[in-house]
Each structure stands twice: as structure tokens, then as C-alpha cells.
Tab-separated table of C-alpha atoms in Angstrom:
chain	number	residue	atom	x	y	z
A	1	UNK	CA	91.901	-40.009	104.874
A	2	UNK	CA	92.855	-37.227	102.291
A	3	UNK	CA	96.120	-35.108	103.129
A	4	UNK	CA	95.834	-31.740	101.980
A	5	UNK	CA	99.180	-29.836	100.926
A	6	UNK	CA	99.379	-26.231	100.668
A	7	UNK	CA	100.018	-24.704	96.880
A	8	UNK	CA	103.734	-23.708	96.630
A	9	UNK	CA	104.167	-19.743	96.744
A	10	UNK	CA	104.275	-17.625	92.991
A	11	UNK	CA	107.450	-16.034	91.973
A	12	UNK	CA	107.269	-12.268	92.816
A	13	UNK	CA	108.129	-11.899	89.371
A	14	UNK	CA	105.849	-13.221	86.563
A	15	UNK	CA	107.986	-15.366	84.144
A	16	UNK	CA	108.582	-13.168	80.949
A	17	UNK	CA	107.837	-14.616	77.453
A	18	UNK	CA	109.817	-16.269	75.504
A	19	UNK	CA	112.225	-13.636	73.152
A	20	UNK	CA	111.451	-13.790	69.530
A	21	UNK	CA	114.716	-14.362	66.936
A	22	UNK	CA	115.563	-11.255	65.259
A	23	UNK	CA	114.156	-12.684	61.871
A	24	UNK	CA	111.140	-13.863	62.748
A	25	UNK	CA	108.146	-13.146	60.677
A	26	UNK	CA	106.280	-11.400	63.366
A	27	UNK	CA	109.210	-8.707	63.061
A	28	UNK	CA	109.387	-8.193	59.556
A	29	UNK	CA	105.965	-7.389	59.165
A	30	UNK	CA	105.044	-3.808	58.900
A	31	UNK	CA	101.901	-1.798	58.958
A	32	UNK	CA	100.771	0.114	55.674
A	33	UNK	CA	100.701	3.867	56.331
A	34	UNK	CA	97.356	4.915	55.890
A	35	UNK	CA	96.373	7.605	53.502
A	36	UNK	CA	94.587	11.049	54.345
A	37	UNK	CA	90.990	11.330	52.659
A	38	UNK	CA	91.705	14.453	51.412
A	39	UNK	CA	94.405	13.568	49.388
A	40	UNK	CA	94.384	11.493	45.950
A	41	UNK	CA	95.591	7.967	45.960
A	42	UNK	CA	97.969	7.234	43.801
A	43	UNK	CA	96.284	4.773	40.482
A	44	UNK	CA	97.393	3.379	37.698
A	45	UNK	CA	95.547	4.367	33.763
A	46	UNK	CA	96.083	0.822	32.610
A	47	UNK	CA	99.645	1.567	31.226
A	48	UNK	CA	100.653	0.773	35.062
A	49	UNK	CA	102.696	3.794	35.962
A	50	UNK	CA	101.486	5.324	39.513
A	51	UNK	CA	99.667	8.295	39.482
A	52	UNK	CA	97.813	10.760	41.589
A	53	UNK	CA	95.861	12.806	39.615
A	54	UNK	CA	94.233	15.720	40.489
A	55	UNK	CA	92.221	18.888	39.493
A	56	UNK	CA	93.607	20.400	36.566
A	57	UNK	CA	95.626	17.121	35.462
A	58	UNK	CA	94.715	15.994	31.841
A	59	UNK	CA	94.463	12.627	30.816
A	60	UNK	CA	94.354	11.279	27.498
A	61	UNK	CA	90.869	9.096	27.425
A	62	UNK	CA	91.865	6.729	24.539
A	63	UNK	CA	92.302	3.529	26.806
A	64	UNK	CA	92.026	5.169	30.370
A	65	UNK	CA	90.349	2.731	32.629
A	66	UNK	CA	89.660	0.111	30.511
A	67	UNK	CA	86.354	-1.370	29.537
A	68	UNK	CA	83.038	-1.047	31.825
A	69	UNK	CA	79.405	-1.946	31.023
A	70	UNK	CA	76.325	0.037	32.517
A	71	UNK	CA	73.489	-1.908	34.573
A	72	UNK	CA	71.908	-2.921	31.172
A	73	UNK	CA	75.342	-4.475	30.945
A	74	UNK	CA	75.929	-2.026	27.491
A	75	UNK	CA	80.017	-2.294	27.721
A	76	UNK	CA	81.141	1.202	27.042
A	77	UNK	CA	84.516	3.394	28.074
A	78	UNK	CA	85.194	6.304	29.884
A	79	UNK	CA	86.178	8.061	26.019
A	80	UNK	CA	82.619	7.364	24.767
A	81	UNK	CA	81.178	8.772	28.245
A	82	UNK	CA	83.016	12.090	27.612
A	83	UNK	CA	82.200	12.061	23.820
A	84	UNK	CA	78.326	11.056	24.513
A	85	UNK	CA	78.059	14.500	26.985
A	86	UNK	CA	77.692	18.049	26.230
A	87	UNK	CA	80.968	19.013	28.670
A	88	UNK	CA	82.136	16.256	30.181
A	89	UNK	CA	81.189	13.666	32.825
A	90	UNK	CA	80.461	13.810	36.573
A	91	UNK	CA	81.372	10.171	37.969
A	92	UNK	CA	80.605	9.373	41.707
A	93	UNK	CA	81.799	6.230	43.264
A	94	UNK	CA	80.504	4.653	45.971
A	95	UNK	CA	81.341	0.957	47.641
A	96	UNK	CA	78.418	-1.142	47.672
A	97	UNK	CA	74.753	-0.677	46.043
A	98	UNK	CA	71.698	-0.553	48.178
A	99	UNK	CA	73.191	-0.083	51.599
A	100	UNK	CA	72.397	2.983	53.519
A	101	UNK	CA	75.712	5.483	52.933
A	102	UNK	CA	75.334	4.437	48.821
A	103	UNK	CA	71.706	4.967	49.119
A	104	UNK	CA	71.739	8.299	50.578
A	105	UNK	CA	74.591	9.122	47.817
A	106	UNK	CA	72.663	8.355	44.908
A	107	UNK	CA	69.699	10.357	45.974
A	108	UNK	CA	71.762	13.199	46.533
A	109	UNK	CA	72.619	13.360	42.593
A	110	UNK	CA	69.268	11.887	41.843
A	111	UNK	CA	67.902	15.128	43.890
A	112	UNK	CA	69.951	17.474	42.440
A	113	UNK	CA	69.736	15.889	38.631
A	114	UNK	CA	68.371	18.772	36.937
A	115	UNK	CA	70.347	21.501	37.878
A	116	UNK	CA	73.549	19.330	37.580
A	117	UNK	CA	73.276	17.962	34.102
A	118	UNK	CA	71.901	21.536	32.969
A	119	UNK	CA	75.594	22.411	33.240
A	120	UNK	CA	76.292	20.298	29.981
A	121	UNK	CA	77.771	17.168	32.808
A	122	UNK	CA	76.846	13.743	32.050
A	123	UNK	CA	76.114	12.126	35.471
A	124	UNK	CA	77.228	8.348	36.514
A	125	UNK	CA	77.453	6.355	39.368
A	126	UNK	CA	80.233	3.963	39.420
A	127	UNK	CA	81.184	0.643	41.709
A	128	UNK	CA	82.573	-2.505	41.299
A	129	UNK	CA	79.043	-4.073	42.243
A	130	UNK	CA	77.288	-6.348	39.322
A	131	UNK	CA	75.137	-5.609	36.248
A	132	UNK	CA	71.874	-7.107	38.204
A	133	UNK	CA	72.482	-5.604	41.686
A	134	UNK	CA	73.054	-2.183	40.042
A	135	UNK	CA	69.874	-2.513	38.439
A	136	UNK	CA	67.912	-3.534	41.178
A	137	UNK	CA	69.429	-0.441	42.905
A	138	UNK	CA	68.439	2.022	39.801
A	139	UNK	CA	65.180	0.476	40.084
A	140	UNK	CA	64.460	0.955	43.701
A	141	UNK	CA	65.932	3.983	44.151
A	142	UNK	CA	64.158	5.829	40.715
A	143	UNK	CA	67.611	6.983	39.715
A	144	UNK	CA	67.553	9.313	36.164
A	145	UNK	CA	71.003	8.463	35.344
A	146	UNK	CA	73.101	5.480	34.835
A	147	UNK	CA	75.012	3.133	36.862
A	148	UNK	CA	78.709	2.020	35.711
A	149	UNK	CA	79.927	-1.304	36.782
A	150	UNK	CA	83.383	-1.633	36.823
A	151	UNK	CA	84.037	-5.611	39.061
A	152	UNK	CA	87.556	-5.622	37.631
A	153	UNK	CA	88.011	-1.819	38.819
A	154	UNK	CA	90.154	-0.867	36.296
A	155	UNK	CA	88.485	2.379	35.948
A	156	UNK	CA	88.062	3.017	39.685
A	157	UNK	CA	91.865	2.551	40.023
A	158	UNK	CA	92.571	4.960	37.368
A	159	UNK	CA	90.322	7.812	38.762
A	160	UNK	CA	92.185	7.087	42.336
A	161	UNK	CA	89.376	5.471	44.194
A	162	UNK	CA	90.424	1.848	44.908
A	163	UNK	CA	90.885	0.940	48.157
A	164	UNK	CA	93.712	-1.249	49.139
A	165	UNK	CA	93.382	-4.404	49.085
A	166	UNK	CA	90.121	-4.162	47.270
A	167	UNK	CA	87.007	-1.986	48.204
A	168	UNK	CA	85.867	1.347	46.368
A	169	UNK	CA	86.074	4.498	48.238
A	170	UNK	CA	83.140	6.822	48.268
A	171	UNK	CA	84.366	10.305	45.702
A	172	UNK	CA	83.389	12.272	43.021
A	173	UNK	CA	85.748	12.627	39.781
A	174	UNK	CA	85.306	15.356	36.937
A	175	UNK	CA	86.663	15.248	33.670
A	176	UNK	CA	85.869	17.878	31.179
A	177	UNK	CA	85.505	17.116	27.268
A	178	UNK	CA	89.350	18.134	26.846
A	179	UNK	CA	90.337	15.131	29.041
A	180	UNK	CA	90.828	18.183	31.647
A	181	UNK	CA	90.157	16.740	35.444
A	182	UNK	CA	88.238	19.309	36.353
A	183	UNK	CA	87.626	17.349	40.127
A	184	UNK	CA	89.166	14.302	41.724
A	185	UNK	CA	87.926	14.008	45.294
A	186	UNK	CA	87.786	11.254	47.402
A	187	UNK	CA	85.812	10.288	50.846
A	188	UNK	CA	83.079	13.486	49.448
């Protein structure tokens, strides 16, 4: 024969968790503040001082950014860029080639092209993505201009558009001939 028994009654009051010591490591941590879109995020132009630049900054172009190559994997800096254009150069960035938000950038400038560059502005397109994925995205996409790739992101750091802890954020920067920033804009 099997005896039942009954179950003993709960506590009105659930037990409370155990209290964490004051210097625990769950404590200490904090949260990052995020930073408004609108705003520029502070960079660094390879000399490592913090800086937010912004529309009507200058920058001296001798060094800034460091070295990138295109999608033909031609290494080239942001100095010959400007020096290569009529005015200066239009540089969008955008996270990750060939996925729909990037796409539908690209063939926004690729659209608009011809009245852009007749404005004397050299037009790029500039991620952290590879030489071979950037020209498989040219490629596909029929895009007149050329693609920047920048893995280390030195030069996507120094325009402001490096997302913490890594990641590019979708903007447009303008720099005239001068080293004038004629545009810094990010999450456009």
C-alpha cells in the first residue's frame, strides 16, 4: 500500500535572492551612453587626439586617415582623393556591401552621379568590407564610381563614422580641396 502525504504549505512570502557584495562585478559595470545620430562622434586623425569634426572644421589631409586601397585594391589616401578631384570629395559610408540598406545607398549616388560630380565632387563609397566583396558589389550594382576599403577603419574613425565596438555607421562626409569639411553627417 502507498501512503500519500500532503505537500507542506508555501511561505506567503517568496524567499528573496541572495544580496550581491557591494563590489561585485555585476555592480561596477555600467552602460555606455548612447550617442544621438545627429550629432558627430567624436574620432581620432591618426595622431589619436579625440575629435568631432564638423561642417566648416578644416583638417590638414597630409596623414588623415591613414592608408586605404579601392576595390582594385590600388592603395591610395584621402590627400590624393582631394588632389585627384576638381573640388573636393563626396565620401559615403555605409556598413556592409550587398545587403539591402547599402544597396539602396549606392544606387542613390549611382542615380544621381551626373549631376553630383558636375559640381567638381569626386564621389566614393567607403566601408571596412574587402577588396573582392567591394568589387563584386561595384559589379552587380553598375556603380560609376569607386569603392574605398578601409578593414582597419582608420579613415572611417577619422571622418567620425565608426561605430563602437566596431561596425561603420551609414553618413556622408565632405571635404573641399582646402581640407575645408564642407559636410560631416552621420545616420543620412
Amino acid at each position: 500500500m502507498v501512503e500519500l502525504r500532503k505537500r507542506p504549505r508555501a511561505p506567503s512570502d517568496p524567499p528573496q535572492p541572495p544580496q550581491k557584495k557591494a563590489g561585485s562585478v555585476a555592480n561596477r559595470r555600467s552602460k555606455p551612453e548612447p550617442t544621438p545620430q545627429n550629432e558627430a562622434t567624436p574620432s581620432t586623425n591618426g595622431t589619436g587626439k579625440a575629435q568631432t569634426l564638423l561642417a566648416g572644421d578644416s583638417i590638414d589631409l597630409e596623414g588623415f586617415g591613414g592608408v586605404i586601397e579601392t576595390q582594385a585594391g590600388r592603395k591610395t589616401t584621402l590627400k590624393e582623393l582631394v588632389d585627384d578631384s576638381k573640388n573636393g570629395v563626396v565620401l559615403f559610408t555605409y556598413p556592409k556591401a550587398s545587403t539591402p540598406g547599402c544597396t539602396t545607398q549606392a544606387c542613390l549616388f549611382r542615380d544621381e552621379f551626373s549631376p553630383l560630380t558636375a559640381t567638381g565632387y569626386s564621389i566614393f563609397g567607403l566601408s571596412a568590407d574587402s577588396p573582392k566583396s567591394n568589387m563584386t558589389f561595384k559589379t552587380k550594382q553598375n556603380l560609376p564610381y569607386n569603392l574605398l576599403c578601409d578593414p582597419a577603419t582608420t579613415l572611417i574613425a577619422a571622418i567620425g563614422m565608426k561605430k563602437a565596438p566596431r561596425g561603420t555607421t551609414r553618413g556622408v562626409f565632405v571635404v573641399g580641396k582646402d581640407g575645408q569639411v564642407e559636410a560631416a553627417e552621420a545616420g543620412v
